[in-house]
XYZ file of C-alpha atoms in Angstrom:
631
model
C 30.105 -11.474 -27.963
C 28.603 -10.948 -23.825
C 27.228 -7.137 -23.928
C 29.209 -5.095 -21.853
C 28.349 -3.788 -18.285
C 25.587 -0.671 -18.119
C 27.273 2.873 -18.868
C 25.078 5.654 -17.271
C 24.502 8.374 -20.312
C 22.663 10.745 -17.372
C 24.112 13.477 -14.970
C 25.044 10.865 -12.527
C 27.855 8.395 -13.710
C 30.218 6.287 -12.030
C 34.058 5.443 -11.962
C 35.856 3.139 -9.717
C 33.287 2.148 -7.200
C 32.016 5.895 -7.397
C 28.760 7.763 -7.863
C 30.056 10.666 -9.867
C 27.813 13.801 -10.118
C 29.384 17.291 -11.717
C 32.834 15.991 -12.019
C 32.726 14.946 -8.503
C 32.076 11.452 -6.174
C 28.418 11.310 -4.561
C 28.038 9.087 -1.380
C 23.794 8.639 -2.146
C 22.620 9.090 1.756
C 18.676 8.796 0.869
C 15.622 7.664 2.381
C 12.324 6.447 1.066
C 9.053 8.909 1.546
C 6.164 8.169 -0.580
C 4.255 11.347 -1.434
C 0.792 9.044 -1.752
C 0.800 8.119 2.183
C 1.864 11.455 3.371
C -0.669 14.439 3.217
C 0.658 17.225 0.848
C 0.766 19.961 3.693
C 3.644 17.664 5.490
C 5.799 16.701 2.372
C 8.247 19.557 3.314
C 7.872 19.020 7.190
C 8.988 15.333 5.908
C 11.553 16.194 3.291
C 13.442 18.751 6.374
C 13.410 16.398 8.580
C 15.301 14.024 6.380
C 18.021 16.514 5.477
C 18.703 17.106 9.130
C 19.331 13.603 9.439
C 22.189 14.506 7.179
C 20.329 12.250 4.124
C 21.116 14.358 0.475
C 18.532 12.209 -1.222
C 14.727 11.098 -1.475
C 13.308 7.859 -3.004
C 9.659 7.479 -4.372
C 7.283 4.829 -6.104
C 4.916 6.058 -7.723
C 1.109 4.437 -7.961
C -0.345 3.168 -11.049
C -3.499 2.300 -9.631
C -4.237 5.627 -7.968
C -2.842 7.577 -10.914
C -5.133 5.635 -13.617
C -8.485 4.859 -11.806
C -9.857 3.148 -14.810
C -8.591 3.322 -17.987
C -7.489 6.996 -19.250
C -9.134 8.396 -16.282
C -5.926 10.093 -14.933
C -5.377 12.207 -11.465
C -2.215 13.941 -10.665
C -3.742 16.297 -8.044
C -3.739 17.149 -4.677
C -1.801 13.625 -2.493
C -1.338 12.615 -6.416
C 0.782 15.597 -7.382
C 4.056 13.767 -7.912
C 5.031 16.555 -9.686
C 4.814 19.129 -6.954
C 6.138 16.714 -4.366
C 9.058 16.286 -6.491
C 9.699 20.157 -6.836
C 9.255 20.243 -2.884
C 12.478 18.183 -2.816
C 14.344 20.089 -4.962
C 13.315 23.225 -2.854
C 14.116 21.335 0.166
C 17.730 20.496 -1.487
C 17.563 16.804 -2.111
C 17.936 14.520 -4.927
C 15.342 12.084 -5.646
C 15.349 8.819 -7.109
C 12.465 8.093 -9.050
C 10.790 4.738 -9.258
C 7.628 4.636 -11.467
C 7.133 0.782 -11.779
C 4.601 -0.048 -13.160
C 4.864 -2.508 -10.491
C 6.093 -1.232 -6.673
C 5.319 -3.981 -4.637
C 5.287 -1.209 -1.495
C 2.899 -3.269 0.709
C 0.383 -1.489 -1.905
C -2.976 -3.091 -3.340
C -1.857 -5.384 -6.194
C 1.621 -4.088 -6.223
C 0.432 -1.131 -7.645
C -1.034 -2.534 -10.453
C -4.329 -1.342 -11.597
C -6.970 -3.970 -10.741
C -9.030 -3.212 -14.067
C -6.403 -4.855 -15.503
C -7.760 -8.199 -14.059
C -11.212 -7.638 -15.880
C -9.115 -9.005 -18.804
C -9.530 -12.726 -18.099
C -6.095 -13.726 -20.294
C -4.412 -10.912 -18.586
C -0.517 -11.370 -17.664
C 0.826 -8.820 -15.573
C 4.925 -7.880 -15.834
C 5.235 -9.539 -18.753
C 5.336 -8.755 -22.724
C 1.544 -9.730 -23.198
C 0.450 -7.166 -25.816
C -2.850 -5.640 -23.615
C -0.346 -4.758 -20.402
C 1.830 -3.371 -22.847
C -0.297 -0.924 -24.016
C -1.950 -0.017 -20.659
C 1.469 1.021 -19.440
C 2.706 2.744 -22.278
C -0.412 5.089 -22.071
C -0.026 5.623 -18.441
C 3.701 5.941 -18.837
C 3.116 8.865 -21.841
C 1.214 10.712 -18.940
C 3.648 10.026 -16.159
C 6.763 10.989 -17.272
C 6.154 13.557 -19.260
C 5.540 15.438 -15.919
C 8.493 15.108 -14.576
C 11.103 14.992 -17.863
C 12.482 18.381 -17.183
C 12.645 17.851 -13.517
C 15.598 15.439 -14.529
C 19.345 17.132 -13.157
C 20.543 17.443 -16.755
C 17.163 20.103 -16.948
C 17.847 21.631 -13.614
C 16.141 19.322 -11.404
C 16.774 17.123 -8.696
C 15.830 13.878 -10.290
C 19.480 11.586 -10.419
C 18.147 8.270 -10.982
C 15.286 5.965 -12.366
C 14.388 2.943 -11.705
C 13.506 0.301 -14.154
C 10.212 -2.443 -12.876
C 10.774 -3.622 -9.686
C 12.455 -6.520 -7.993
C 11.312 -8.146 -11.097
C 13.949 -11.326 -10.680
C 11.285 -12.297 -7.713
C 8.968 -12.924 -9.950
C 10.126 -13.875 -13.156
C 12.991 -14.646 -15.449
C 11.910 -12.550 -18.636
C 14.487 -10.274 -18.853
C 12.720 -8.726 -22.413
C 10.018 -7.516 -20.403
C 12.872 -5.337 -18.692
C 13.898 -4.011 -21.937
C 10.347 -3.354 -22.620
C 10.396 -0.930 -19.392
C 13.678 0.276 -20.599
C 12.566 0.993 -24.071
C 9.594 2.609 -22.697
C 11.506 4.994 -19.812
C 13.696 6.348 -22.628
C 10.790 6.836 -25.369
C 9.164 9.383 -22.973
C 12.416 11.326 -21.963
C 14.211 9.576 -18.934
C 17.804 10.494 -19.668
C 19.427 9.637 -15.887
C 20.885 7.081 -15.117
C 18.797 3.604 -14.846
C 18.821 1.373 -11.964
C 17.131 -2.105 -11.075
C 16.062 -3.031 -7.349
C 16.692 -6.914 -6.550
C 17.474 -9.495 -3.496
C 19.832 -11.719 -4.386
C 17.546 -14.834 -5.638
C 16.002 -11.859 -8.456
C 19.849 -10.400 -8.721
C 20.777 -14.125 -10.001
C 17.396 -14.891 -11.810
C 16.997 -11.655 -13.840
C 20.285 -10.027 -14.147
C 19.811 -6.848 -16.215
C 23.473 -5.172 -15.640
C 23.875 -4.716 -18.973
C 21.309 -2.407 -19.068
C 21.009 -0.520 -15.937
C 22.794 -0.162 -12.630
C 22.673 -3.180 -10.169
C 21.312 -2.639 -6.734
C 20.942 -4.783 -3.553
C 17.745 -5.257 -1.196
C 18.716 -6.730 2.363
C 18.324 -6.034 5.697
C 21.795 -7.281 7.330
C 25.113 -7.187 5.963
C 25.182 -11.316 5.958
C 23.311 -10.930 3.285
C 24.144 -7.320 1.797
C 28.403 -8.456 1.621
C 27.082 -11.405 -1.145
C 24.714 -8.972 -3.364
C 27.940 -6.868 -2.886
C 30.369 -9.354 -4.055
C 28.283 -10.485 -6.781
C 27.781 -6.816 -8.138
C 31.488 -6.312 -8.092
C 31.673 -9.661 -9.852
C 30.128 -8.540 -13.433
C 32.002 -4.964 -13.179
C 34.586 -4.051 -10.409
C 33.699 -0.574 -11.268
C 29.757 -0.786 -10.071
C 29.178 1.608 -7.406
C 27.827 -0.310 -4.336
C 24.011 0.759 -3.199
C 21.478 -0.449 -1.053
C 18.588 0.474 -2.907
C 16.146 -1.147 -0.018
C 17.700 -0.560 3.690
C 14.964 -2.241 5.245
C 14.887 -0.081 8.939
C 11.616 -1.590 9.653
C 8.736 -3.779 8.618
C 5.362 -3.541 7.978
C 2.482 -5.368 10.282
C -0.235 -7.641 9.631
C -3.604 -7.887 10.779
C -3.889 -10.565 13.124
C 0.306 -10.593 14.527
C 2.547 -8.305 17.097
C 3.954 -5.204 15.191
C 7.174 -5.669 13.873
C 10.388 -3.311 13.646
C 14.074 -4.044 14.024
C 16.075 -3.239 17.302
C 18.379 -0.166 16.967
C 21.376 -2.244 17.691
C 20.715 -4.223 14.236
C 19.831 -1.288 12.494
C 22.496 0.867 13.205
C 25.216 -2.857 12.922
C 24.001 -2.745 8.782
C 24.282 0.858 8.500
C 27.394 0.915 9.630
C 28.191 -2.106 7.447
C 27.099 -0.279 4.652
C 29.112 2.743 4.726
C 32.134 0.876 6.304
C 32.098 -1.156 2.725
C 31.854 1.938 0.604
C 28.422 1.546 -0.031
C 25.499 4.118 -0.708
C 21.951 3.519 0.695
C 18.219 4.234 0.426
C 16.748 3.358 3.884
C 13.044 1.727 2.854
C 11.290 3.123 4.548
C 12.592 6.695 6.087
C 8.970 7.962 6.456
C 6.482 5.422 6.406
C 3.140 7.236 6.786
C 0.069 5.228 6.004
C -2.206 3.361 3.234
C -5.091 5.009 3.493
C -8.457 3.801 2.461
C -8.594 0.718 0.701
C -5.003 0.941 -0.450
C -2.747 -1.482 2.049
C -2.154 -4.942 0.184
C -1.325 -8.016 1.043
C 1.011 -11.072 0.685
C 1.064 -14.578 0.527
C 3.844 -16.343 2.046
C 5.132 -20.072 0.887
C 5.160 -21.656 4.340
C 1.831 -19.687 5.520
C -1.240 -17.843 3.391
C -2.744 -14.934 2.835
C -1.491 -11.889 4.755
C -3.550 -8.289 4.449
C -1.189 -5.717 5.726
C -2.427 -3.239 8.146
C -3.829 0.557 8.049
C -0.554 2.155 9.286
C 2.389 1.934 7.584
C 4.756 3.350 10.272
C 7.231 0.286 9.412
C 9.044 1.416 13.090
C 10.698 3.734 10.404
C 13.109 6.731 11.503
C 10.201 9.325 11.010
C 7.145 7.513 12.898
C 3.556 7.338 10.775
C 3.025 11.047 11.831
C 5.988 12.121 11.387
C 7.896 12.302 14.692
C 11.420 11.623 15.533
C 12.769 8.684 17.041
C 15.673 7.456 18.972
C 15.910 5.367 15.280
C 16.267 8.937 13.933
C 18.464 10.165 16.020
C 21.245 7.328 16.077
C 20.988 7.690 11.977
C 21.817 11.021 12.358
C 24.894 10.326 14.530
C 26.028 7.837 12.312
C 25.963 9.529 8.970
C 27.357 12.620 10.406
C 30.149 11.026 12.246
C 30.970 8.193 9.363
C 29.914 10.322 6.119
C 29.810 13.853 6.793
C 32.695 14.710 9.002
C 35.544 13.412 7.513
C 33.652 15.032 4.310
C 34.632 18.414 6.216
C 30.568 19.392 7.002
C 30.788 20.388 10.746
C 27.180 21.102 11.587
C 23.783 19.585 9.949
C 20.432 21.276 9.882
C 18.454 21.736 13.139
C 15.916 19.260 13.603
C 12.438 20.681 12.695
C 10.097 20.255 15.693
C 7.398 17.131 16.004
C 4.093 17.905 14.873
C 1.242 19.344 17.639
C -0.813 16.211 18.704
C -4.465 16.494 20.309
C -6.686 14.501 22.531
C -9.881 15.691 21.822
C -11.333 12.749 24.081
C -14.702 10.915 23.689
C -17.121 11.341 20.387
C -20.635 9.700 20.636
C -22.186 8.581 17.933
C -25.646 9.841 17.231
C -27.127 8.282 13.874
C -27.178 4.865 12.332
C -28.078 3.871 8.650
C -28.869 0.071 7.939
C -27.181 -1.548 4.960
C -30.274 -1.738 3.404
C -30.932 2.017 2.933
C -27.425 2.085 2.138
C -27.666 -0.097 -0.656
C -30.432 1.933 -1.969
C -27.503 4.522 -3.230
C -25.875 1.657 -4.854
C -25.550 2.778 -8.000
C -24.681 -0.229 -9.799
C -26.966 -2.789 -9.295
C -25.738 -5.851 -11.373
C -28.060 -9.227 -12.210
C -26.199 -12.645 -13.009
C -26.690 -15.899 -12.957
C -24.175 -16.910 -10.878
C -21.391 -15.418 -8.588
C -18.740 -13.423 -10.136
C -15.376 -11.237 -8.745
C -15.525 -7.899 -8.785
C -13.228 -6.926 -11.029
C -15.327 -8.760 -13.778
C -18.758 -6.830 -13.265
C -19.955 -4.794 -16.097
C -19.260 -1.539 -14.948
C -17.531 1.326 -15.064
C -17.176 0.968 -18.837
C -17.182 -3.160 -18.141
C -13.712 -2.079 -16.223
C -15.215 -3.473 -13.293
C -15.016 -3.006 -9.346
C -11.346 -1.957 -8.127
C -11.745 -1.358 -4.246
C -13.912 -2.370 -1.548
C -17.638 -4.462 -0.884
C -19.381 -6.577 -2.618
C -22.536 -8.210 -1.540
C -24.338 -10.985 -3.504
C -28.735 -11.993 -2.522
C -30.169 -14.624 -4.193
C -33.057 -17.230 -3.131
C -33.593 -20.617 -1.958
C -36.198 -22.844 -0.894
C -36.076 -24.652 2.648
C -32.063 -26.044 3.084
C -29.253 -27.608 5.411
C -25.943 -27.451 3.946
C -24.531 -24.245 2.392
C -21.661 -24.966 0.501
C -19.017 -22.873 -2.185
C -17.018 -23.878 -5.076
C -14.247 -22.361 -4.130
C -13.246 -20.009 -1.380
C -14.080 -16.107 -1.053
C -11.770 -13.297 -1.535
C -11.270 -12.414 1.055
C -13.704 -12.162 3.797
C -17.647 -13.450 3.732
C -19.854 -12.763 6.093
C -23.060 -14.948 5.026
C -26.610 -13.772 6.144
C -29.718 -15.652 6.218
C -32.960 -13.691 6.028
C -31.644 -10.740 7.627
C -29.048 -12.946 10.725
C -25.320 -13.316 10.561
C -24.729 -17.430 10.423
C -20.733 -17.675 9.450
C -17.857 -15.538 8.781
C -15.257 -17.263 6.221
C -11.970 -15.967 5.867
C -8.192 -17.078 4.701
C -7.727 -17.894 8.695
C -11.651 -19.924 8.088
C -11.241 -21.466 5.287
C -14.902 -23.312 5.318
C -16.280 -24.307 2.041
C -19.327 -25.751 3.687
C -21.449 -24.973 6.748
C -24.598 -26.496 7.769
C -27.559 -24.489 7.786
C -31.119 -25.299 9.382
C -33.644 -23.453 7.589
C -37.236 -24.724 6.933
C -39.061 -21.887 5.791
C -40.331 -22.094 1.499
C -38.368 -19.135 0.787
C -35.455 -17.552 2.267
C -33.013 -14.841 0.835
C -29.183 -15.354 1.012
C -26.530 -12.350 1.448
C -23.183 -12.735 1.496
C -20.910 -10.003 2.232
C -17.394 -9.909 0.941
C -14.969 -7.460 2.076
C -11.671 -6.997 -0.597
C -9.136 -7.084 1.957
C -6.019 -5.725 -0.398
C -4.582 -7.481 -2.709
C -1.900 -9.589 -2.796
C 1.489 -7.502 -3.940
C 4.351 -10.029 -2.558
C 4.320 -13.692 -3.439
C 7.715 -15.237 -2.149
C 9.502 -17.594 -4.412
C 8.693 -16.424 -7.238
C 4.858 -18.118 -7.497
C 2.860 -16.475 -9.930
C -0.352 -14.936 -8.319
C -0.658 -11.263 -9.281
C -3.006 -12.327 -12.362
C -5.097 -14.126 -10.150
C -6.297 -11.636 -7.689
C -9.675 -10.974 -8.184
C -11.850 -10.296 -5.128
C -15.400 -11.344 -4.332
C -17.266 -14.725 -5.680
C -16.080 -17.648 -8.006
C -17.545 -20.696 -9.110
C -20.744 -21.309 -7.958
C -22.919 -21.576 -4.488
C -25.055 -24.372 -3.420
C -27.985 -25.350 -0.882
C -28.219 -29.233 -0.680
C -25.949 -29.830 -3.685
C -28.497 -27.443 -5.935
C -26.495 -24.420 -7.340
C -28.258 -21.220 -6.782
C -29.111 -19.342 -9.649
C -29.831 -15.730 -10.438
C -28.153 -13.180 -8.699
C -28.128 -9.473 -7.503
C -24.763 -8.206 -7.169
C -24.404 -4.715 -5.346
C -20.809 -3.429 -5.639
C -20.398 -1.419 -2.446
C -17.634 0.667 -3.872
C -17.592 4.074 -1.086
C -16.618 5.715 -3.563
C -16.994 9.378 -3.316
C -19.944 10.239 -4.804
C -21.465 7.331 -2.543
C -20.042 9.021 0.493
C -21.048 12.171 0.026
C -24.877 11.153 -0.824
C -24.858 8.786 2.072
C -23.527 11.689 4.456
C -25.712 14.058 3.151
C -29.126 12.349 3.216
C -32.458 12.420 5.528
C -32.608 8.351 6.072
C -30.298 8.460 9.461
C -32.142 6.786 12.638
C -31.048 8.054 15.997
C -29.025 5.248 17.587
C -30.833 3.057 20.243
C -28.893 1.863 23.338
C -29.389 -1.919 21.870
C -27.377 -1.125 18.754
C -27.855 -4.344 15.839
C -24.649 -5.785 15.156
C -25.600 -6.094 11.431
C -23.467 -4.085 8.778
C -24.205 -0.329 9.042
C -22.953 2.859 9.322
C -22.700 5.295 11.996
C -22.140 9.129 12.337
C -20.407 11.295 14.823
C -19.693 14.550 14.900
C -16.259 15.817 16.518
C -16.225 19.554 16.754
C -12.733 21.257 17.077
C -13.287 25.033 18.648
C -9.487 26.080 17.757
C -6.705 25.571 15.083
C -6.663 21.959 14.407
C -4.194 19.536 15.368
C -2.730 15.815 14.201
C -4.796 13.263 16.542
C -5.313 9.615 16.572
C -8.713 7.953 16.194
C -8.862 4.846 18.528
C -11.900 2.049 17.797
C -11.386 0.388 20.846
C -15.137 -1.236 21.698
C -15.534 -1.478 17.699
C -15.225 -4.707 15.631
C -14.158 -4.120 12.388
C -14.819 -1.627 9.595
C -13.556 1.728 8.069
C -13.663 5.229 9.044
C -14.402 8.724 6.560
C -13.526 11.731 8.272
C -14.972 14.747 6.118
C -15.282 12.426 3.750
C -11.710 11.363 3.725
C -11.161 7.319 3.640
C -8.976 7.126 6.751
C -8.396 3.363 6.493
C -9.475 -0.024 7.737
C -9.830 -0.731 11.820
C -9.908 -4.437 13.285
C -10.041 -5.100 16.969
C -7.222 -8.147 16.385
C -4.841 -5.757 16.123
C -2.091 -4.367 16.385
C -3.327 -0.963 15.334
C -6.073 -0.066 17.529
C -5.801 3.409 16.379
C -6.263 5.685 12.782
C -3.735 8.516 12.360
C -5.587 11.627 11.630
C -2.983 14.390 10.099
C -4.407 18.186 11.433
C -4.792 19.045 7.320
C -8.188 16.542 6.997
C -9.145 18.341 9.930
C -11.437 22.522 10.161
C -12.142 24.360 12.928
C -15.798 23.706 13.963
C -17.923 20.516 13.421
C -16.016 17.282 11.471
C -18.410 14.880 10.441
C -16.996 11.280 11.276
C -18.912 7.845 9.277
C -17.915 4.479 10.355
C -19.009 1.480 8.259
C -19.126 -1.200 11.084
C -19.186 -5.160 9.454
C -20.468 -6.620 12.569
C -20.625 -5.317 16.408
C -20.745 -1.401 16.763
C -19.333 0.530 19.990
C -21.425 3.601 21.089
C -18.288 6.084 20.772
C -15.018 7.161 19.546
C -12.083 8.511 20.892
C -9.753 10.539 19.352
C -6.093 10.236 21.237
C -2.639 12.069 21.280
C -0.648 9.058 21.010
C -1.040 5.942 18.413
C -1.667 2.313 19.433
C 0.095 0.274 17.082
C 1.176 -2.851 18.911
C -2.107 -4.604 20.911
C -2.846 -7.474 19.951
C -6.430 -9.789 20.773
C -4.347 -12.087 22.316
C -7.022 -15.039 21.033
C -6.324 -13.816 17.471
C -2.222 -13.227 17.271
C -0.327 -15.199 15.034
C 3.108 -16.516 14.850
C 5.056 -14.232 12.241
C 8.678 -15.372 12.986
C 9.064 -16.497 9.283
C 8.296 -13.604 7.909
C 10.569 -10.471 8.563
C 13.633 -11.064 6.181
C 16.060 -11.512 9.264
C 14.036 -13.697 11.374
C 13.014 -11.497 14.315
């Protein structure tokens, strides 16, 4: 006998069509924030600004990876406190929908998937393969238990949970689902379940008879057949948009991305004209700081690392400003939702954050890599190249997040030559000179080399660019992302053998001992455009305020401010600037580092406006295939 359709046994039901909450219909008006990209002091600032847009609800992922740095190492503080950020909401007067995973997807390193998971070579991710199993049951009996009686049938704003994510995208094994299902309920999720799919996963994984069917799409071409084919396995399904995509997220290398009002506000109206409730992904991008930003890797194209800012052309910008996006929301829930609902006035509109321009900073010290690989603490010997995620650190949990540079050897040579290409940028150094960047846009395996001395040391520099957490079609990557070396390296055919691996991690104990040391040089007008780092000092005589760090005359690199990883920087563009929120800021001196990978400027510049869409015309590429409606 076919199982019948999901039955919510939570605080929010349905009946005909209709969310039901207390006895009464709820049209779910929500929009996506994610307390990990927003600084804590401006989740209320946020979560206002979305109920004046007349939204009643927020949605949230929630990181694995930054919640479990290495196995049982949890953090739940400070930008991790979903707990808090959750209670904000509730303060606030929204309901939230709560999304734990495992996997997000988000445009977030690995999906946000732990990458220690990788140092298990067998490892299958989102599936039933007893080692994943466990690793997510122990990070789900820390999870959820913080939020269990912050459900609405405890007194707390928490309606809904979702179960994976857009799992039919990437496989068909619907008993991993019940594994997530089984799990959710085990540790005291009692509200009603939901799943998140397009309509190829809708079709390949269908899970309605175990949670709530929702659609992903960013027109109502395609939103009207999810629709139909929800209403197809139970006429009484509520309809709900679970990813309104408002937006888009940018790629190094291409012109940033958005969708025109006039589109945008043509599916919204769709939406609600057909009954439907929504979650607008994103409401309130904000940004993937340090090394967090993934990637994805397209059928018809490669890889794709995502950029710094996550602003997604959003109705809250990265730093959280209205827009004219905003403001036509507003007029259209109010006037299509609200009104006729008998609410005659919504919430003023909280004003923009203060912005700064606290002009040019010069920078006054350099450190070479070599000194900085002196606080390296890891210093790993093999005898030939391997990813990071498999060096024996960290309790043999390996690398998860940035640099990796490999030395070894060789007598006299003319053809350098790899096994297989690096993840997922190398820049290769000769006795101390840059000879050849390879990348996913240079995919070289080989380069010719002329060097006749008897001995001559080899570097190679690989930068983990994020990643990959979107593979379209379904292909199966996820388990295969592991950053740095493979296979072998050779000079003349010879493999090279023994190996020193340094696992530039900036972690940050590294940051703080680099920062804090006596080994800084005074820069030189004739700056080396090797690797290094550089200090600045920005001092702020007043009450700080949000500002934007531009790296115009800079190459490519990251940026700490106070020791805070502010994110990656690439003069290809688009983003030419690093939102700085006014909390990471103090009155008096702020010590800015810079690791530069190649040619350094002399300053920095710290704006009152973002740059977000300039582009090195020599380096854009063509993205038309790539935003879900073709624009």
């Amino acid at each position: 006998m076919a199982e019948l359709p999901y039955t919510s046994s939570g605080s929010l039901t349905y009946n005909n069509g209709d969310f039901i909450l207390d006895g009464k219909p709820l049209r779910i008006l929500s929009g996506t924030m994610h307390y990990f990209r927003v600084v804590p002091e401006y989740w209320e600032d946020r979560l206002l600004k979305m109920k004046a847009c007349g939204l009643n609800t927020v949605e949230t992922y929630v990181p694995w990876n930054k919640h479990e740095e290495y196995p049982g190492k949890f953090d739940f503080d400070g930008l991790l406190d979903v707990r808090k950020f959750v209670q904000v909401a509730q303060k606030v007067g929204l309901y939230v929908i709560f999304r734990p995973g495992p996997y997000i997807c988000a445009e977030w390193d690995l999906g946000g998937l732990p990458s220690w998971l990788l140092a298990d070579q067998n490892m299958q991710v989102r599936s039933n393969y007893k080692p994943y199993q466990e690793a997510m049951e122990r990070f789900f009996s820390k999870l959820l238990p913080l939020v269990t009686d912050l459900q609405y049938s405890h007194g707390g704003p928490i309606i809904a949970v979702q179960v994976e994510n857009e799992f039919g995208s990437y496989s068909d094994q619907v008993e991993h689902l019940v594994f997530v299902k089984e799990l959710l309920i085990k540790y005291g999720i009692q509200e009603l379940l939901l799943t998140s799919e397009n309509i190829f996963g809708l079709k390949r994984a269908a899970f309605y008879q175990h949670a709530l069917p929702t659609a992903n799409f960013p027109e109502m071409g395609d939103g009207q057949k999810l629709f139909d084919l929800i209403r197809e396995w139970n006429s009484a399904f509520p309809l709900m948009v679970m990813e309104f995509w408002p937006g888009w997220f940018d790629h190094w290398g291409q012109k940033h991305k958005g969708l025109p009002i006039p589109s945008f506000e043509n599916c919204l109206m769709g939406i609600l004209d057909a009954g439907g409730s929504f979650n607008m992904y994103m409401f309130h991008g904000g940004t993937n700081f340090g090394f967090m930003a993934g990637a994805n890797f397209f059928a018809n194209s490669t890889y794709k690392p995502d950029i710094t800012s996550y602003d997604y052309d959003a109705p809250l910008s990265e730093a959280g400003d209205i827009t004219p996006k905003f403001l036509r929301a507003r007029e259209i829930i109010f006037e299509k939702v609200l009104k006729p609902s008998g609410i005659s006035k919504l919430p003023d509109i909280p004003p923009n954050t203060p912005k700064a321009n606290y002009g040019k900073v010069l920078c006054t010290h350099t450190m070479s890599l070599s000194h900085m690989l002196t606080y390296v603490k890891h210093d790993v010997q093999v005898p030939s190249p391997i990813p990071m995620e498999l060096l024996k650190i960290h309790g043999g949990n390996g690398q998860n997040y940035g640099y990796i540079l490999y030395r070894a050897t060789f007598p006299a040579g003319k053809r350098l030559e790899f096994s297989s290409l690096p993840q997922d940028r190398a820049q290769i150094f000769i006795n101390g000179l840059s000879v050849h960047v390879i990348d996913w846009r240079n995919p070289d395996l080989g380069i010719d080399i002329e060097c006749n001395k008897d001995a001559n040391t080899l570097e190679i520099l690989v930068e983990n660019h994020g990643r990959v957490n979107y593979v379209e079609f379904g292909l199966n990557m996820l388990n295969e992302q592991r950053k740095g070396l493979s296979g072998y390296v050779s000079i003349d055919g010879q493999k090279l053998e023994s190996w020193n691996i340094f696992p530039l991690e900036f972690d940050k104990e590294f940051v703080n001992n680099v920062s804090q040391c006596d080994e800084w040089e005074a820069i030189s007008l004739s700056a080396s455009g090797s690797p290094a780092l550089f200090r600045a000092t920005l001092t702020i005589p007043d009450l700080p305020r949000d500002t934007f760090l531009c790296m115009k005359g800079w190459s490519k690199g990251i940026v700490f401010l106070n020791g805070f990883n502010l994110g990656r920087f690439w003069y290809i563009g688009p983003q030419q600037t690093l939102y700085v929120p006014a909390p990471l800021l103090r009155k008096g001196d702020n010590q800015i580092l810079i690791f530069e990978q190649e040619a350094s400027g002399m300053s920095v510049e710290f704006l009152d406006a973002p740059i977000l869409d300039e582009n090195d015309e020599r380096h854009v590429e063509d993205a038309s295939k790539e935003y879900p409606t073709g624009s």
